[in-house]
Short mmCIF file of the C-alpha atoms (twelve columns), coordinates in Angstrom:
data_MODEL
# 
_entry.id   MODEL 
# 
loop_
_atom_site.group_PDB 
_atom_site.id 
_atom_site.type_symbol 
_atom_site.label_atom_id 
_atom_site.label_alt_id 
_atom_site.label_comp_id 
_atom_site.label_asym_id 
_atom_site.label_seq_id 
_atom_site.Cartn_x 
_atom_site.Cartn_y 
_atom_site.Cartn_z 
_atom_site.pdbx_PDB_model_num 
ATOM 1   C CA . UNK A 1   -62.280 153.443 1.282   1 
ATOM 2   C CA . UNK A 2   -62.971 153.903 4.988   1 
ATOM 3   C CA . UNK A 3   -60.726 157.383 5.137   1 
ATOM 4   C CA . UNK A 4   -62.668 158.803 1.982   1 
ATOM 5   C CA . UNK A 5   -66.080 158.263 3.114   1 
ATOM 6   C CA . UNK A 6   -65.049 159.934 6.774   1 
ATOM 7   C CA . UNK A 7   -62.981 162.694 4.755   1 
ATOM 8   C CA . UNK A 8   -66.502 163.782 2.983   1 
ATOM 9   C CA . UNK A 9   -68.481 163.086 6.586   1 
ATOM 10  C CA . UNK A 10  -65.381 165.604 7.716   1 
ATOM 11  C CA . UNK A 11  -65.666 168.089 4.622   1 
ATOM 12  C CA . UNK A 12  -69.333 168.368 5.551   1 
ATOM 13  C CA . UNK A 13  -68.809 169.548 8.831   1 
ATOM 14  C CA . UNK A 14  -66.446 172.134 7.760   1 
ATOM 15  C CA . UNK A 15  -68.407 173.658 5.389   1 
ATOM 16  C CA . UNK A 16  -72.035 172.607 6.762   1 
ATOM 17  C CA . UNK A 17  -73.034 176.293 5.807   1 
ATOM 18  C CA . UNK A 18  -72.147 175.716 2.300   1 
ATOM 19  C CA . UNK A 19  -73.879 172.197 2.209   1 
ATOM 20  C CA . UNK A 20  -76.850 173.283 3.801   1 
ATOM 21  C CA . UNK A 21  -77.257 175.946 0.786   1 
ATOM 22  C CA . UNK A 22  -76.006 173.645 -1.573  1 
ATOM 23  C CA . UNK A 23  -79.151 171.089 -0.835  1 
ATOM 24  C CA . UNK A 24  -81.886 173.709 -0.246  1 
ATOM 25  C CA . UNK A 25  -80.329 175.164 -4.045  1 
ATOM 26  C CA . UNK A 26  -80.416 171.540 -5.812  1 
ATOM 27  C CA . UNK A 27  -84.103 170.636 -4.864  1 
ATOM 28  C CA . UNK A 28  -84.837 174.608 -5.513  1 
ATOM 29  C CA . UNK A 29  -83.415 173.675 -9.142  1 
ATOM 30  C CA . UNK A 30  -85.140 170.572 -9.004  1 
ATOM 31  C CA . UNK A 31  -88.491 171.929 -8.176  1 
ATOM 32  C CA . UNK A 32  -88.017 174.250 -11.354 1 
ATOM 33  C CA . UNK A 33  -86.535 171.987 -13.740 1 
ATOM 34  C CA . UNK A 34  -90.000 169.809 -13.601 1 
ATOM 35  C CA . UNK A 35  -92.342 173.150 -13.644 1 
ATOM 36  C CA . UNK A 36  -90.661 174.432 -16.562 1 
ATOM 37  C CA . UNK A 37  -90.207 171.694 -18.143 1 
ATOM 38  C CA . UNK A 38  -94.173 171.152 -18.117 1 
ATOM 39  C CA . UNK A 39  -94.833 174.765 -18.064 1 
ATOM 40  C CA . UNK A 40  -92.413 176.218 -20.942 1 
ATOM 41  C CA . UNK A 41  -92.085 173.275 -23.354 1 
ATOM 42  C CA . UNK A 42  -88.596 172.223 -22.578 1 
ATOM 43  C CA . UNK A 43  -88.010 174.673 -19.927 1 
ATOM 44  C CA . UNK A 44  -87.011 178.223 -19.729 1 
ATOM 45  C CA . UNK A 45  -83.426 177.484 -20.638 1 
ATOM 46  C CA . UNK A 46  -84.750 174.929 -23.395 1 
ATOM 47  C CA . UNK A 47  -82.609 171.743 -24.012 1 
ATOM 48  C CA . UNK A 48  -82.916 170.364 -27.097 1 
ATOM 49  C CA . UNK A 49  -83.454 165.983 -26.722 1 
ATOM 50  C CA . UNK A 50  -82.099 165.576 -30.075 1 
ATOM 51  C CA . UNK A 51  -79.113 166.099 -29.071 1 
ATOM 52  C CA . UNK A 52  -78.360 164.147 -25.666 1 
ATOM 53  C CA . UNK A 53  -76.435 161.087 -26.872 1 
ATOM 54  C CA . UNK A 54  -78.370 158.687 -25.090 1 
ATOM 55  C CA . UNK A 55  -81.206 159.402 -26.798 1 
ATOM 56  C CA . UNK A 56  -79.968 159.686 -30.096 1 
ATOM 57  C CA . UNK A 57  -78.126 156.551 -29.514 1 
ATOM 58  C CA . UNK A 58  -81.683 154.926 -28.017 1 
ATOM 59  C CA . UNK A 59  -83.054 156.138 -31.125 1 
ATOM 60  C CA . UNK A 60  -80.678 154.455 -33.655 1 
ATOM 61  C CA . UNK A 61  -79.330 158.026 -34.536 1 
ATOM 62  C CA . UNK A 62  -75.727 157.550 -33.342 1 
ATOM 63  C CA . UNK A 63  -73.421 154.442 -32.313 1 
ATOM 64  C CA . UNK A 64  -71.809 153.335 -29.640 1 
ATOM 65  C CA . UNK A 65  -68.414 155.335 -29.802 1 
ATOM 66  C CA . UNK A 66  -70.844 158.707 -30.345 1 
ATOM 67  C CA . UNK A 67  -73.257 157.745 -26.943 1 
ATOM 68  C CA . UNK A 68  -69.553 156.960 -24.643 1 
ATOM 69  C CA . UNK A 69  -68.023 160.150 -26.432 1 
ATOM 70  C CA . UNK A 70  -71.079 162.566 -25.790 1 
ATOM 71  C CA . UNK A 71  -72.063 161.625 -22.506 1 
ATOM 72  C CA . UNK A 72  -68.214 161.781 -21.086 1 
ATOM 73  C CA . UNK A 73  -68.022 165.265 -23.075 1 
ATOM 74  C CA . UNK A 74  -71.492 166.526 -21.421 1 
ATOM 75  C CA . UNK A 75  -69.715 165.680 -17.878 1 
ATOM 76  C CA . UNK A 76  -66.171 166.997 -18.935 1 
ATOM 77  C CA . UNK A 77  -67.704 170.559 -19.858 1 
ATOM 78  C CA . UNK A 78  -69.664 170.851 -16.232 1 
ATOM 79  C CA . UNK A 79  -66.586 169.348 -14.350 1 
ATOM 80  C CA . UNK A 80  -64.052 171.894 -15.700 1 
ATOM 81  C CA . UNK A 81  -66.610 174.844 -15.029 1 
ATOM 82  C CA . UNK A 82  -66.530 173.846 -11.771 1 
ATOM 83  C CA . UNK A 83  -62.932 173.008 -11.409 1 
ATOM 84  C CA . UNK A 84  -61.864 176.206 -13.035 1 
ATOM 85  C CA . UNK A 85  -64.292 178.585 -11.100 1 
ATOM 86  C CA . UNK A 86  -63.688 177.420 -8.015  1 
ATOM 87  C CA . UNK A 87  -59.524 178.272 -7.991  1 
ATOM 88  C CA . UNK A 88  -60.755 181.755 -7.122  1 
ATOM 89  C CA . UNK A 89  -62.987 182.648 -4.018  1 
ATOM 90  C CA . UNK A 90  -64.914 185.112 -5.983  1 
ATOM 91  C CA . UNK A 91  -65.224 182.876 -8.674  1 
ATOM 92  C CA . UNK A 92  -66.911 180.654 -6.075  1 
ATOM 93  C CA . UNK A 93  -70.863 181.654 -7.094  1 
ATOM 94  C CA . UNK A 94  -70.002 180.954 -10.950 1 
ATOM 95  C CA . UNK A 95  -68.783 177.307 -10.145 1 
ATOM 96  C CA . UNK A 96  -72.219 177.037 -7.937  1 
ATOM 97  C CA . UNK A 97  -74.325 178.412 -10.504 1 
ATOM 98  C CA . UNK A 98  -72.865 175.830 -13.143 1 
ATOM 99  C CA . UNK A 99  -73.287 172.881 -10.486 1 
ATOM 100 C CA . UNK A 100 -77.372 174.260 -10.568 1 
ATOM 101 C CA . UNK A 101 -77.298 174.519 -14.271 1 
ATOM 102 C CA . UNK A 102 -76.129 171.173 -14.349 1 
ATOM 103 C CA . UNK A 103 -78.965 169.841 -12.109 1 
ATOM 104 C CA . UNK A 104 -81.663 171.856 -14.350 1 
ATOM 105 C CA . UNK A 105 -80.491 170.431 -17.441 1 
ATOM 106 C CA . UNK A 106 -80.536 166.748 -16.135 1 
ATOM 107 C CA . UNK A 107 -84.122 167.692 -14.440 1 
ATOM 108 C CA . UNK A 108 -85.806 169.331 -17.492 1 
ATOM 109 C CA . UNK A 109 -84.096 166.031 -19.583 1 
ATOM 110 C CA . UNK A 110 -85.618 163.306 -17.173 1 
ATOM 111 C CA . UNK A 111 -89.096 165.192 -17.090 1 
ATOM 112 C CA . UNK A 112 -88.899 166.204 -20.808 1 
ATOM 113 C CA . UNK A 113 -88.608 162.092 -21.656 1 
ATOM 114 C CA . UNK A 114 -91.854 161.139 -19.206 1 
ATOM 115 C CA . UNK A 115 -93.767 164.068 -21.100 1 
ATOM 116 C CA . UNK A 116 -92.771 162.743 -24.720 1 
ATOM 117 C CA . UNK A 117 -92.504 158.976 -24.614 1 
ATOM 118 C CA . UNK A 118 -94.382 158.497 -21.509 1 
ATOM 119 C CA . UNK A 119 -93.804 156.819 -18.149 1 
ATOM 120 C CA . UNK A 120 -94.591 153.394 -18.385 1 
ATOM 121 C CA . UNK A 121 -93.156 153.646 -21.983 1 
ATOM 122 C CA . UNK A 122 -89.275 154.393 -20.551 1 
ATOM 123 C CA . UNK A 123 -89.735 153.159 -16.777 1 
ATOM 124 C CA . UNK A 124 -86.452 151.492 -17.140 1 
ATOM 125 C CA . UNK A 125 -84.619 154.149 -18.892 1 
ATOM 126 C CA . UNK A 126 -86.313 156.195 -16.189 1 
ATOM 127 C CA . UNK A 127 -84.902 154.344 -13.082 1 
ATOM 128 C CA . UNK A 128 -81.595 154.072 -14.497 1 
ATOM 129 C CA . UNK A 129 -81.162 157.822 -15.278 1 
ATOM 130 C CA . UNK A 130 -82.642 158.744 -12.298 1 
ATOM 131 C CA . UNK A 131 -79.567 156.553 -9.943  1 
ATOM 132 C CA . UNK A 132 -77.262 158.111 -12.832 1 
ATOM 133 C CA . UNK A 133 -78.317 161.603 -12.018 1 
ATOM 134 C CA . UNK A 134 -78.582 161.482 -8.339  1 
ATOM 135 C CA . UNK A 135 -75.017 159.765 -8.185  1 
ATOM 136 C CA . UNK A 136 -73.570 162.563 -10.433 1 
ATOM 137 C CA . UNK A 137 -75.717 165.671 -8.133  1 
ATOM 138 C CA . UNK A 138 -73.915 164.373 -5.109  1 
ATOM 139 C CA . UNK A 139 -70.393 163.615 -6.518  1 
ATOM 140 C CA . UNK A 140 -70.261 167.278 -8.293  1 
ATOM 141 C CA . UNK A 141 -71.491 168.363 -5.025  1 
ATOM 142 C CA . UNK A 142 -68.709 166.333 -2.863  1 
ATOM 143 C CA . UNK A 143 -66.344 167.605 -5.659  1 
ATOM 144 C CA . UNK A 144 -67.488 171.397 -5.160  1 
ATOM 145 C CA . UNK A 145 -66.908 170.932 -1.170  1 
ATOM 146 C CA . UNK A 146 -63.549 169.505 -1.301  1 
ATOM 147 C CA . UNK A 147 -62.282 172.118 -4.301  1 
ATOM 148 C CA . UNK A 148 -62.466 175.274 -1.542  1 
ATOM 149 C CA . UNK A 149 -59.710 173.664 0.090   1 
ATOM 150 C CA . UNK A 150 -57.421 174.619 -2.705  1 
ATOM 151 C CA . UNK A 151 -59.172 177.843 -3.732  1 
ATOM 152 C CA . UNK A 152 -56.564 180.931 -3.576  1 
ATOM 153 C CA . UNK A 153 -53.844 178.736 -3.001  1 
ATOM 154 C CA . UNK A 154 -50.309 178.993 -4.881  1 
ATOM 155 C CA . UNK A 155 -50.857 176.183 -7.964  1 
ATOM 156 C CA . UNK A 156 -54.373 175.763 -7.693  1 
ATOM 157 C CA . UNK A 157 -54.925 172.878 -9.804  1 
ATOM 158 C CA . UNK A 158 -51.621 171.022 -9.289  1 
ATOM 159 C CA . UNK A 159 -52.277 170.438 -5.984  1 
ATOM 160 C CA . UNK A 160 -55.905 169.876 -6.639  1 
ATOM 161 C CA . UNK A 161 -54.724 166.402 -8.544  1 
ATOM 162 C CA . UNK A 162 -51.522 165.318 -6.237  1 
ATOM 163 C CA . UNK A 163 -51.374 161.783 -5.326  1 
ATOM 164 C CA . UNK A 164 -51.504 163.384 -1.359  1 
ATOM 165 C CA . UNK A 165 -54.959 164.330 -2.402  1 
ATOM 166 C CA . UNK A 166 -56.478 161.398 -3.461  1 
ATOM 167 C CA . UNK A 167 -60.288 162.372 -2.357  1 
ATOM 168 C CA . UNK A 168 -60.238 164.774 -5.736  1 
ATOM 169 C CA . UNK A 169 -58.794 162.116 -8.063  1 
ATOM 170 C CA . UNK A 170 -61.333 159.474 -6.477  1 
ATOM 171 C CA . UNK A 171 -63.979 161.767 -7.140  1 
ATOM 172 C CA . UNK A 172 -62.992 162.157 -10.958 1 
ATOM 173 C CA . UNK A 173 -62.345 158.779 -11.132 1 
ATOM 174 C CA . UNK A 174 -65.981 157.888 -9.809  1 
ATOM 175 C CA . UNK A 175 -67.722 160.256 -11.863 1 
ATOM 176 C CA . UNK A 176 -66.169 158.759 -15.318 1 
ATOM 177 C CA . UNK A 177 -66.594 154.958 -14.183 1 
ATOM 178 C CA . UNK A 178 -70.412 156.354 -13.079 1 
ATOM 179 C CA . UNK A 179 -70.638 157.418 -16.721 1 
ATOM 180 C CA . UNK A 180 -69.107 154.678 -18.716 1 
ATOM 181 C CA . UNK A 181 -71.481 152.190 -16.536 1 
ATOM 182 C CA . UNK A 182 -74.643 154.467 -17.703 1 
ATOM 183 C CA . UNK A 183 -73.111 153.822 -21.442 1 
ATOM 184 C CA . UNK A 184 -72.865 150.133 -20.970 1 
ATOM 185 C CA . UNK A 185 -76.156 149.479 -19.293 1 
ATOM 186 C CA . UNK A 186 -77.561 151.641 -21.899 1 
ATOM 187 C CA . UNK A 187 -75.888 149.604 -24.620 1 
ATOM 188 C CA . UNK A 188 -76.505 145.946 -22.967 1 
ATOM 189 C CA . UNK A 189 -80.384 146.981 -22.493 1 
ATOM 190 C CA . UNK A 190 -80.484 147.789 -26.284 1 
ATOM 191 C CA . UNK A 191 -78.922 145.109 -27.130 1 
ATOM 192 C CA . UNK A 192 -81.555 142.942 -25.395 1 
ATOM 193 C CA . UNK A 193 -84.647 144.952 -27.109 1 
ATOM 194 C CA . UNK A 194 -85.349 146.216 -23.892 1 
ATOM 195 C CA . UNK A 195 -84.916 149.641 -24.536 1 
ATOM 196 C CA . UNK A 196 -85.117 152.108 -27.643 1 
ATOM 197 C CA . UNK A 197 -87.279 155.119 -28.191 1 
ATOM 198 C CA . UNK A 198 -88.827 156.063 -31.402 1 
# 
């Protein structure tokens, strides 16, 4: 566990260009998420809440296979933009600008819920979502940094998911054990009464 945290210190210092502009981008995104959300009803890419699976599962709308399915799904679709994008170096920007979408969407969702249901209404939905989001910004982001050392190459994503490499596969791994936690919190919370939104 040691040699992956000091691999990402390591991959950080490589590309501390590419970090720097990666940070400076997210809270851009972040920044703009919350103003359009309040500004533009939803934002100026609008995102509809009836269909995030959490909250149709909070509301009583889906079950339980539907909230693990859609959430994974919602993660798969970003990950795979990124993966894919990023096997070219002019591809590079497209994977970047899918990492920002990503961030917008999850920004404009988390404001979107305060401005409907309220904040004391959904604090705990609030502070859970909020660690879910920041943990998934900085793995995709981790995941982004270490994918340029395979872009170009000869059998992009074979070597991308060797056993030699096993930052990549950690970082998958994380991100889906990230996400099925957020679906069983979600699930044990309900459970207890403690959270649904009507």
């Amino acid at each position: 566990m040691n040699h992956f945290f000091n691999s990402i210190i390591n991959q950080i210092r490589i590309r501390k260009g590419l970090f720097t502009i990666l940070i400076i981008s997210t809270i851009v995104i972040i920044i703009l998420g919350v103003i359009s959300a309040i500004n533009f009803d939803g934002g100026i890419l609008p995102i509809d809440l009836s269909n995030i699976a959490f909250i149709k599962y909070l509301k009583g709308d889906c079950g339980v296979f539907f909230l693990i399915f859609g959430t994974i799904l919602n993660l798969i679709i970003f990950y795979s933009l990124i993966l894919i994008f990023c096997s070219k170096r002019f591809l590079i920007p497209f994977a970047i600008i899918f990492y920002l979408y990503f961030v917008y969407s999850q920004i404009v969702i988390f404001t979107s819920i305060i401005l409907l249901y309220g904040f004391f209404n959904t604090l705990i939905l609030l502070l859970l979502l909020l660690i879910y989001i920041i943990l998934e910004i900085l793995l995709l982001m981790t995941f982004l940094l270490f994918l340029l050392n395979f872009t170009d190459n000869y059998g992009y994503f074979r070597n991308c998911f060797t056993f030699n490499n096993s930052n990549i596969l950690l970082l998958t791994i994380s991100l889906i054990i990230i996400c099925i936690l957020f679906c069983v919190v979600l699930i044990v919370l309900k459970s207890f009464v403690i959270l649904l939104i009507f």
